[in-house]
Short mmCIF file of C-alpha atoms and ligand atoms in Angstrom, two decimals:
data_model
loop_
_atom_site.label_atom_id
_atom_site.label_comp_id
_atom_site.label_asym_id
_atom_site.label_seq_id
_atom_site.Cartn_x
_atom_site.Cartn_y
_atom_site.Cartn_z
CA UNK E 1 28.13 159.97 61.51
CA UNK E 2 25.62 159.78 64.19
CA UNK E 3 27.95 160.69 67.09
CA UNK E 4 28.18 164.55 67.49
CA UNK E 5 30.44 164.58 70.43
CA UNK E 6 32.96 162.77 72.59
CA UNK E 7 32.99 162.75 75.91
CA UNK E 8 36.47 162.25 77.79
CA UNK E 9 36.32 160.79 81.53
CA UNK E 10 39.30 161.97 84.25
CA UNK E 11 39.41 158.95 86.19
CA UNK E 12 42.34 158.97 88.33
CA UNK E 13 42.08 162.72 88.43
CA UNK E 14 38.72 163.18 90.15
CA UNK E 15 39.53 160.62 92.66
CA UNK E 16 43.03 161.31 93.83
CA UNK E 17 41.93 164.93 95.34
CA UNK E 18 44.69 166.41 93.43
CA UNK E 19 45.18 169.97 92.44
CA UNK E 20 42.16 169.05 90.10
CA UNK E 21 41.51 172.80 88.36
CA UNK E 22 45.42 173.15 86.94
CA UNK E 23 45.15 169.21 85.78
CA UNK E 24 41.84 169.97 84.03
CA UNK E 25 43.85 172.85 82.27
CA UNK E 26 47.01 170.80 81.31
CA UNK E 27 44.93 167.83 80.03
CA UNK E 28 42.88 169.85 77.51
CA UNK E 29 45.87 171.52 76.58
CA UNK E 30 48.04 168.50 75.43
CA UNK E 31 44.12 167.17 73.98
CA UNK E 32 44.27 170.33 71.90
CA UNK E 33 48.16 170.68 70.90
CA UNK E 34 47.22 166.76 69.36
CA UNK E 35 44.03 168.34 68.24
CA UNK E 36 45.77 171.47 66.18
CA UNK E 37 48.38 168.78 64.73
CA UNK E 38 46.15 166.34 63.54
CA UNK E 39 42.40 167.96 63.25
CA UNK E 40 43.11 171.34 62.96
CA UNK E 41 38.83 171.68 62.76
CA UNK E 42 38.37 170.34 66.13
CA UNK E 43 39.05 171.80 69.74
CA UNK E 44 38.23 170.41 72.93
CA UNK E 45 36.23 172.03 76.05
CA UNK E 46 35.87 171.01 79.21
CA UNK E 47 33.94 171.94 82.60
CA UNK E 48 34.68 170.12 86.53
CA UNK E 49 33.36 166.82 85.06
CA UNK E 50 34.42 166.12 81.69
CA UNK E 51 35.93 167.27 78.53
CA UNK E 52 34.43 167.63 75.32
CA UNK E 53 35.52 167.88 71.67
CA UNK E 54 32.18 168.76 69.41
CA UNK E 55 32.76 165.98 66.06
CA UNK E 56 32.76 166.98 62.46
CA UNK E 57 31.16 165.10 59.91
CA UNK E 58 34.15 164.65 58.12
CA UNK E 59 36.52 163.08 60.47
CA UNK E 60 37.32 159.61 61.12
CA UNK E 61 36.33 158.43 64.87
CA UNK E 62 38.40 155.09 64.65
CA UNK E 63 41.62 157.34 64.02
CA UNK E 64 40.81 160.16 66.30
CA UNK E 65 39.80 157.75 68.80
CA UNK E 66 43.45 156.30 68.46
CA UNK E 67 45.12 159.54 68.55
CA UNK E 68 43.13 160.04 71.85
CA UNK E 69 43.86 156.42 73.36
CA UNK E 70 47.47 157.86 73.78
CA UNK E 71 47.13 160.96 76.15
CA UNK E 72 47.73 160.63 79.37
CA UNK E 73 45.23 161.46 82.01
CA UNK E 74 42.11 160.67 79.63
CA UNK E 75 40.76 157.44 81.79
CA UNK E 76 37.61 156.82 79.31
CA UNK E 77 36.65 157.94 75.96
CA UNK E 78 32.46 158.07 75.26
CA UNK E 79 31.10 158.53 71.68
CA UNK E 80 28.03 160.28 72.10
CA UNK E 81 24.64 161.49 70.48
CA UNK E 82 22.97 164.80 70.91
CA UNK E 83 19.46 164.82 70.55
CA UNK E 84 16.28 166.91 71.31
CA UNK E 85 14.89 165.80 74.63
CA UNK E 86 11.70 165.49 73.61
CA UNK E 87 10.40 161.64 73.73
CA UNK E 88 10.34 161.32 70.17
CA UNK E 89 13.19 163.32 69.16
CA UNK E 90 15.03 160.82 71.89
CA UNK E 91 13.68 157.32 70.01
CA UNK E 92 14.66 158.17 66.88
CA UNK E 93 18.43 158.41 68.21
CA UNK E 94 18.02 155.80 70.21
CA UNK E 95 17.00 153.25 67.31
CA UNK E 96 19.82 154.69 65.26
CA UNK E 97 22.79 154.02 67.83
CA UNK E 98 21.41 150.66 68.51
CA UNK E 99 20.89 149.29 65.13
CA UNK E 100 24.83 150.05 64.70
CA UNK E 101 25.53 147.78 67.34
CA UNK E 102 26.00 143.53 67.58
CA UNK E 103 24.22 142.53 71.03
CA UNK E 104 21.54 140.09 72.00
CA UNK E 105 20.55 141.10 75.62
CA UNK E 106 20.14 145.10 76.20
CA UNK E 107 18.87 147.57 78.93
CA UNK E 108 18.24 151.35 79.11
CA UNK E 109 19.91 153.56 81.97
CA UNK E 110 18.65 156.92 82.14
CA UNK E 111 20.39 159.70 84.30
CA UNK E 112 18.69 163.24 84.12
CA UNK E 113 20.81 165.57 85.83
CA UNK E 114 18.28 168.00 84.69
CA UNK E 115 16.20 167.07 87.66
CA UNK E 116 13.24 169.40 86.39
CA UNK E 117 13.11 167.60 83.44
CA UNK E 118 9.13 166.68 83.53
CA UNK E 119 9.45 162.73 82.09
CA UNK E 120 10.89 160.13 84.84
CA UNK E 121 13.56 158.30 84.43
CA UNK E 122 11.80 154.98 84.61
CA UNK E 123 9.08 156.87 81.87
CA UNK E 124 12.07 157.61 79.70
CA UNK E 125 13.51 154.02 79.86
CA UNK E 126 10.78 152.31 79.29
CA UNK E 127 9.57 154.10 76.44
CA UNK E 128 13.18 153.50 74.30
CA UNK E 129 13.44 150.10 75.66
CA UNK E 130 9.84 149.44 74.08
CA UNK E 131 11.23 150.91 70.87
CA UNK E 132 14.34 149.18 70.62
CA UNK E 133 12.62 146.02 71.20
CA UNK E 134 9.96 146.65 68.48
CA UNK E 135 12.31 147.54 65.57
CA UNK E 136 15.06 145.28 66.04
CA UNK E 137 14.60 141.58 65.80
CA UNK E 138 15.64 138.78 68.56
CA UNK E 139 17.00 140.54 71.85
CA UNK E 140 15.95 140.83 74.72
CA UNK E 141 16.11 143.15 78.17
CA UNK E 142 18.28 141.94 80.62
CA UNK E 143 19.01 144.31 83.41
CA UNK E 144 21.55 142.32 85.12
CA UNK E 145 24.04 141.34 82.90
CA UNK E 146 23.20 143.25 79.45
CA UNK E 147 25.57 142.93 76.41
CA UNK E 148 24.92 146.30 75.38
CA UNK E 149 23.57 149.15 77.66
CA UNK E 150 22.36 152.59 76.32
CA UNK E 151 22.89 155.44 78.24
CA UNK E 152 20.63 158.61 78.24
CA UNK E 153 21.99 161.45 79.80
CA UNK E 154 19.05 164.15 80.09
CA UNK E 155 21.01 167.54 80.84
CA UNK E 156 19.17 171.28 80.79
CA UNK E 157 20.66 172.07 77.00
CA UNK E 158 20.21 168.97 75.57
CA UNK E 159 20.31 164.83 75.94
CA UNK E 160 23.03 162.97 75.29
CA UNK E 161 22.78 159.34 74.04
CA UNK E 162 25.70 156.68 74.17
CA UNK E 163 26.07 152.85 74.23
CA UNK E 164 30.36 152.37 73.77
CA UNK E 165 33.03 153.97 75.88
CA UNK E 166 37.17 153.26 74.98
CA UNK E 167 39.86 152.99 77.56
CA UNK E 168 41.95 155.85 77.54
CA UNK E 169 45.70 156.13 78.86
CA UNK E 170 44.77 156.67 82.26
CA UNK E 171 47.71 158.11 84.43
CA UNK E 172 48.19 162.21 84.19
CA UNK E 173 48.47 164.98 81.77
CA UNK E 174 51.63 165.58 80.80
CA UNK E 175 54.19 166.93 82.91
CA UNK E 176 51.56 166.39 85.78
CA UNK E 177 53.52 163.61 87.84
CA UNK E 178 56.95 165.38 87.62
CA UNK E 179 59.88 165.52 85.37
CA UNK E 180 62.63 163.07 84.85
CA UNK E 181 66.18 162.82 82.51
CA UNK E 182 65.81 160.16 80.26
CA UNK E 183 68.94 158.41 79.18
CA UNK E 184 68.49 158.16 75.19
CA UNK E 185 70.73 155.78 73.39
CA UNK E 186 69.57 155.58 69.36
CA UNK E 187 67.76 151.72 70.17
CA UNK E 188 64.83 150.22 70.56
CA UNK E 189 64.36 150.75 74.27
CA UNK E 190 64.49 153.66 75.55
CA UNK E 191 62.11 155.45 73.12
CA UNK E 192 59.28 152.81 74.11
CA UNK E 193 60.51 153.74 78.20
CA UNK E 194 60.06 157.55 77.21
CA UNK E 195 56.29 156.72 75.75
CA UNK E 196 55.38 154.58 78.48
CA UNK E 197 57.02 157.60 81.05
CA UNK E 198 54.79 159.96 78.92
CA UNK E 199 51.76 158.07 79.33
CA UNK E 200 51.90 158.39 83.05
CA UNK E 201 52.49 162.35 83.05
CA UNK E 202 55.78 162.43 83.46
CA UNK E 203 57.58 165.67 81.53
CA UNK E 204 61.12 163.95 80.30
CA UNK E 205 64.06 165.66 79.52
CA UNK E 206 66.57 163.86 77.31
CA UNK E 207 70.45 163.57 78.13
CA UNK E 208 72.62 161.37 75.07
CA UNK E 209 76.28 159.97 75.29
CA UNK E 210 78.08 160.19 72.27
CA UNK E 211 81.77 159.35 71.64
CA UNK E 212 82.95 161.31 68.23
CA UNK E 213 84.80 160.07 66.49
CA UNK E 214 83.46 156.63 67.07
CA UNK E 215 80.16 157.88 67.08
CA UNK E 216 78.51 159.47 64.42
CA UNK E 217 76.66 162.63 63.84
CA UNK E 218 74.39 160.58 62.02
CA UNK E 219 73.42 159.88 65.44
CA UNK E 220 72.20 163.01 65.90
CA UNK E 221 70.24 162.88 63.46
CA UNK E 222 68.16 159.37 64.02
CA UNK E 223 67.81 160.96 67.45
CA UNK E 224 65.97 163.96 66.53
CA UNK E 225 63.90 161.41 64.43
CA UNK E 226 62.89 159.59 66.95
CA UNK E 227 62.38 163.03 69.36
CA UNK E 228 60.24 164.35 66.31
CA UNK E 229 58.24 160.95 66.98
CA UNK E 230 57.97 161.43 70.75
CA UNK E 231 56.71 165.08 70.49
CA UNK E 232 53.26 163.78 69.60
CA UNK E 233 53.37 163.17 73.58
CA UNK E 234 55.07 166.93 75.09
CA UNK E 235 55.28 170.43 74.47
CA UNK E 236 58.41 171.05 74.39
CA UNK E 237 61.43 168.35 73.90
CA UNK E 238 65.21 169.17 75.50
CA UNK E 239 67.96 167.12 74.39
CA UNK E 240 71.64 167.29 75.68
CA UNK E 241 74.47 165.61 74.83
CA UNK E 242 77.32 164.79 76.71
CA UNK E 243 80.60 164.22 74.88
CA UNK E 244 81.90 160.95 76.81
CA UNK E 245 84.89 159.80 74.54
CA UNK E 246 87.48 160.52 77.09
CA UNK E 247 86.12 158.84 79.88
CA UNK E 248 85.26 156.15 77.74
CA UNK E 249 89.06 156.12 76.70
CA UNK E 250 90.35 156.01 80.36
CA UNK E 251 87.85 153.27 81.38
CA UNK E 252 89.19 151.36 78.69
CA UNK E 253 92.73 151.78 79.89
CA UNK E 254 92.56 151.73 83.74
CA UNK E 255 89.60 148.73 83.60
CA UNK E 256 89.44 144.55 83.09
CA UNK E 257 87.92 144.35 80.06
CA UNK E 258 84.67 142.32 81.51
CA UNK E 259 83.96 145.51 83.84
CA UNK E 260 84.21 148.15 81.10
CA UNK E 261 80.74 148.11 80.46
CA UNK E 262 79.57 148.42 84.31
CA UNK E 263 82.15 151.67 84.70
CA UNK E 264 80.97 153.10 81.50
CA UNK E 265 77.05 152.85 82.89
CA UNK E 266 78.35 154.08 86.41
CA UNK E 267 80.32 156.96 84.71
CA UNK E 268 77.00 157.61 82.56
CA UNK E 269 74.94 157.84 86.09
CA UNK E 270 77.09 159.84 87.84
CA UNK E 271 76.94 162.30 84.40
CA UNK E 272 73.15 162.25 84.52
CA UNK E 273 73.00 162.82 88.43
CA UNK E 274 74.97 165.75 88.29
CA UNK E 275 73.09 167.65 85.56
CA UNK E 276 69.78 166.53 86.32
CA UNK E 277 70.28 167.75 90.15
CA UNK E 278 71.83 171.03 88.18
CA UNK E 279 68.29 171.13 85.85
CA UNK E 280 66.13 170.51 89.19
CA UNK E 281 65.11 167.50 88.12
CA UNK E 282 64.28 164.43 90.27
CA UNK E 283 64.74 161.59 88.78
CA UNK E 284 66.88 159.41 85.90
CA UNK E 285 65.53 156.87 83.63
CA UNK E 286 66.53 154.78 81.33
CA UNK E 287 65.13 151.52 78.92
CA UNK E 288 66.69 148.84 80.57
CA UNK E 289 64.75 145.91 81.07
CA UNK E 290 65.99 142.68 83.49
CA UNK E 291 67.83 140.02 81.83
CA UNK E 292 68.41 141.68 78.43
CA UNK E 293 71.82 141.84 77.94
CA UNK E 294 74.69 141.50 80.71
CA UNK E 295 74.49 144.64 82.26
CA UNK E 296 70.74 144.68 82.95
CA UNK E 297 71.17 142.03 85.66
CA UNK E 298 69.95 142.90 89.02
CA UNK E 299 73.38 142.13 90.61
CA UNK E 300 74.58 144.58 87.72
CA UNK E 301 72.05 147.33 88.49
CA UNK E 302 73.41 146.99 91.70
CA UNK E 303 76.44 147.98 91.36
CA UNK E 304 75.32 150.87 88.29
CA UNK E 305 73.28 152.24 90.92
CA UNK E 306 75.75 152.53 93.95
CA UNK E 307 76.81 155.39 92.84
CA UNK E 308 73.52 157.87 92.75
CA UNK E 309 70.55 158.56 95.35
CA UNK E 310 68.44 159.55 92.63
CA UNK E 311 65.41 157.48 91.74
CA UNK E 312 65.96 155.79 88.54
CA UNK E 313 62.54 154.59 86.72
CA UNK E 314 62.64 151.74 84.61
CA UNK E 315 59.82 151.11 83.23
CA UNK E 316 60.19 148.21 80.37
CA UNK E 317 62.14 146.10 83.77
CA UNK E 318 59.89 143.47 83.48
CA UNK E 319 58.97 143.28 79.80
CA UNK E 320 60.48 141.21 76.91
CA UNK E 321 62.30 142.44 73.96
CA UNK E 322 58.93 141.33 71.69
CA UNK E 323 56.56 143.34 73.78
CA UNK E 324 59.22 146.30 73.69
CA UNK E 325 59.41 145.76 69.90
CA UNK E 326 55.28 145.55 69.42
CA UNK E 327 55.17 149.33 71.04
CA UNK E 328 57.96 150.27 69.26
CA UNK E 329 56.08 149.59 66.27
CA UNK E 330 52.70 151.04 67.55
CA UNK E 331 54.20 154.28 68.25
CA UNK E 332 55.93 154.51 64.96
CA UNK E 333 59.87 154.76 66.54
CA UNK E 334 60.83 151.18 65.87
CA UNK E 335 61.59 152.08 61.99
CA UNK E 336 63.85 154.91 63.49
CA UNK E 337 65.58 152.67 65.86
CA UNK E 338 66.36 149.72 63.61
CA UNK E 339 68.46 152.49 61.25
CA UNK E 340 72.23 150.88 61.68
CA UNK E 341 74.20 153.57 64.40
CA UNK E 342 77.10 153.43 66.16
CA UNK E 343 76.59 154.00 70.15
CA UNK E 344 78.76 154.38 72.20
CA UNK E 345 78.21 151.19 73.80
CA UNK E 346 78.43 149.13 70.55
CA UNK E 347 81.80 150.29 70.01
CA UNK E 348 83.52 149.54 73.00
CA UNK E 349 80.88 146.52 73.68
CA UNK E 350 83.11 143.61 75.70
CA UNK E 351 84.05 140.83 74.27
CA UNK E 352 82.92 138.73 78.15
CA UNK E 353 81.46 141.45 79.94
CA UNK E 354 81.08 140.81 83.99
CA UNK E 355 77.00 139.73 84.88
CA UNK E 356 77.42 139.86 88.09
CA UNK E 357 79.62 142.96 88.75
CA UNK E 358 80.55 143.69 92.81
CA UNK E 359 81.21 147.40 93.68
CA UNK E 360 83.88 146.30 95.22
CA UNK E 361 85.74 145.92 91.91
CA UNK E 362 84.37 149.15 90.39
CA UNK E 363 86.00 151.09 93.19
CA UNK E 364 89.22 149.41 92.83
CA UNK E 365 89.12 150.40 88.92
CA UNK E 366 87.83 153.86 89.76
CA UNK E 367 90.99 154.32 91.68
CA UNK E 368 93.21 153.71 89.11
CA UNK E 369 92.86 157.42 87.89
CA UNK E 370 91.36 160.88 88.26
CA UNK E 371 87.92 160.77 86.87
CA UNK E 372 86.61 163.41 88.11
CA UNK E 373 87.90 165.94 86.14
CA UNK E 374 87.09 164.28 83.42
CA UNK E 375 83.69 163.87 85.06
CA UNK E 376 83.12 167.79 85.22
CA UNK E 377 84.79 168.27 81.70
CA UNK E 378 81.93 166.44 80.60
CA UNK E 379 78.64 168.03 82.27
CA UNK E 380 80.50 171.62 81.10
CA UNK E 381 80.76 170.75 77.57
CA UNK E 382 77.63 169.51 77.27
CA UNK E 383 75.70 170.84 74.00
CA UNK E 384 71.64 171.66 74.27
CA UNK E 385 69.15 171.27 71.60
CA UNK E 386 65.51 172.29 71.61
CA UNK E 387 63.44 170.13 68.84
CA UNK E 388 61.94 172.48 66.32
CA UNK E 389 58.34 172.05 64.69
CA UNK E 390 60.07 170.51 61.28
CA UNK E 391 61.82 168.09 63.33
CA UNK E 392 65.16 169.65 63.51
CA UNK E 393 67.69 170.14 66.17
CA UNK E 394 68.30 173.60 67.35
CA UNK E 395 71.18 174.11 69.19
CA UNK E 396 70.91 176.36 72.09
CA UNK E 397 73.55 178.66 73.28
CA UNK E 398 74.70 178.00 76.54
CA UNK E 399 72.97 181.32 78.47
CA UNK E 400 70.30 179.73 76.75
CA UNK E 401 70.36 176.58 78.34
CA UNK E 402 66.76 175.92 80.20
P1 ATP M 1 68.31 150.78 73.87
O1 ATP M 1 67.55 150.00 72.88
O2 ATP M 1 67.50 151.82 74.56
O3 ATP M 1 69.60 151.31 73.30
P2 ATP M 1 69.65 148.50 74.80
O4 ATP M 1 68.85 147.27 74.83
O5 ATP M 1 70.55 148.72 73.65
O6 ATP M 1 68.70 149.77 74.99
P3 ATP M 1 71.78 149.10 76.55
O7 ATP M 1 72.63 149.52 75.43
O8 ATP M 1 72.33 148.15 77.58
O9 ATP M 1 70.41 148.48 76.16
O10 ATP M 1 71.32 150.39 77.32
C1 ATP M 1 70.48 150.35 78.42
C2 ATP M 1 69.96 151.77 78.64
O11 ATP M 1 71.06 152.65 78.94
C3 ATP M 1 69.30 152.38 77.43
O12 ATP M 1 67.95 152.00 77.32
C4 ATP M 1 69.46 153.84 77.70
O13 ATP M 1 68.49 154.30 78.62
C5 ATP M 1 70.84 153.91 78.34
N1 ATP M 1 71.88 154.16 77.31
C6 ATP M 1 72.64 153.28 76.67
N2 ATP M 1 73.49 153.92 75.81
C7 ATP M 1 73.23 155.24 75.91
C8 ATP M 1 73.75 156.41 75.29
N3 ATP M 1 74.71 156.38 74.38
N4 ATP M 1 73.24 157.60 75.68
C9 ATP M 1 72.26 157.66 76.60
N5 ATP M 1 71.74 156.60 77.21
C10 ATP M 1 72.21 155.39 76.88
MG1 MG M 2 71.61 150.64 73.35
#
């Protein structure tokens, strides 16, 4: 391989005059914890600018790149060459990185940050540009608007020679832009929501309604599948589960059917508000998305959110089930999702349910009986599980509970 390093740019981090030192920190730790899984050879550096991660002959750069295209907080990815810095030490890379690459129009930008370096820039430039344009046949220099530009970096240990840089995630490390309770059902959605909540640094905790007997504990099970998936993205994963069969049996007595699903989703929120202000944590989300099914209208949302003041982050809200689907499938948790479950939802799923819901109605159904109780029933019997490294669900015991 002719690259010997890669060079990962901040982006949003440098420029946001954030606490820049402990983001530095967190970002080459989730690099490495990816790193350890995946290329146990490889570890990453970094200093105020940049981080590093020093190649090995033997690896693959298109599927490390794409392991790296996934962290948050990485705004740029640049393959680069290390070479002598003497002039012909720096040709001889040059002509090899550019004979890889497809371009008809080309120009040389030299930065020497190494400002006792004792060649000029413009020297430097024009010496590889005269050597790029002897050896390879039909381009030309165009300074304004080149197809391909070749950077040489000269620093004090050594110069660094590059011509491609990848996007990167962009957004912060993990955990970096807060924490939120993600509302995980076993479909399609909410997985993708927790990936895309990743991506921007958000640390998610993971709160699941099931209703045993109707539900299985196969559930359980497809859910720590898809967790196992998500871990690629944080430390640590946290899921609770709530058991919510005998609200779910009172909203079913006390409600119109066409409003069970809206009380069921209210119930669900109130749930989530409650332990998530108990876990210190901010803010609820979930993988709804506009339009999708009756009780992802806004007029519906509406009334599911009347009854909490906590943020609730929906990130697929303007995306369509195909896009949804196409991550899915990128991020390996659409297989998972399609497995045939029973949610709580699907059970008790309306025959007409109401798409435009008032909270007027809700209230009137809510008074029909004590739900409350039933309410704090629920948040105390809730069960805690920390993923383990083999993809298995530990249960934690309730002094446990973080
Ligand atoms: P998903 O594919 O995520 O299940 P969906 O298209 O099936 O979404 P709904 O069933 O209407 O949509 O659920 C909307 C959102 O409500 C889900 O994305 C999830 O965040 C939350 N949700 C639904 N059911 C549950 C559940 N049993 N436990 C936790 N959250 C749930
Ligand atoms: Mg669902």
């Amino acid at each position: 391989m002719i690259y010997s390093h890669l060079i990962l740019h901040f982006g949003e981090l440098s420029t946001k005059g954030l606490n820049k030192g402990y983001f530095i920190g967190e970002l080459v730790r989730s690099i490495n914890r990816m790193l350890k899984k995946k290329y146990p050879s490889l570890r990453a550096t970094s200093d105020h600018a940049h981080a590093y991660i020093a190649l090995k002959e033997e690896i693959s750069l298109s599927a490390l790149l794409s392991s790296l295209e996934d962290i948050p907080g990485i705004q740029r990815i640049t393959p680069v060459c290390q070479s002598e810095r003497d002039l012909d030490s720096l040709k001889k890379n040059a002509l090899l990185l550019m004979k890889e690459e497809k371009f008809s129009t080309f120009k040389v930008h030299v930065r020497r940050p190494d400002h006792t370096f004792p060649i000029s820039g413009y020297e430097i430039a024009r010496t590889l540009g005269g050597a790029v344009l002897a050896n390879i046949p039909s381009i030309s220099v165009d300074v304004n608007h080149p197809e391909c530009t070749l950077e040489v970096e000269i620093r004090s240990d050594a110069a660094y020679l590059s011509c491609h840089s990848y996007p990167g995630a962009g957004g912060y490390p993990s955990g970096c832009a807060g924490r939120s309770l993600m509302l995980l059902s076993g479909g399609i959605d909410s997985p993708v929501a927790s990936y895309l909540l990743f991506r921007r640094g958000l640390r998610l905790d993971f709160l699941h309604f099931a209703a045993p007997p109707y539900t299985s504990s196969a559930v359980i099970d497809k859910l720590a599948d898809l967790l196992h998936t998500l871990s690629a993205y944080q430390e640590k994963i946290l899921l609770h589960v709530v058991p919510f069969t005998n609200l779910q049996l009172s909203i079913y007595e006390h409600t119109d059917e066409p409003y069970c699903i809206t009380l069921m989703r209210r119930m669900m929120l109130r749930i989530a508000s409650i332990y998530a202000e108990e876990k210190h944590i901010p803010s609820l989300a979930t993988g709804e998305s506009v339009g999708q099914v009756a009780s992802q209208t806004v007029e519906s949302m509406r009334a599911i959110n009347a009854v909490t003041s906590m943020p609730i982050l929906r990130p697929l809200v303007a995306m369509d089930k195909l896009e949804i689907m196409k991550v899915a499938k990128k991020i390996g948790t659409y297989d998972i999702s399609i497995r045939p479950y029973e949610d709580c939802c699907t059970i008790f799923k309306p025959k007409k349910p109401k798409t435009k819901p008032k909270e007027k109605e809700c209230l009137f159904y809510e008074s029909r009986w004590d739900y409350n109780l039933q309410i704090e029933e629920a948040v105390e019997q809730i069960k805690s599980y920390q993923l383990q490294e083999d993809g298995t669900l530990l249960l934690l015991e309730k002094e446990n509970k973080q």
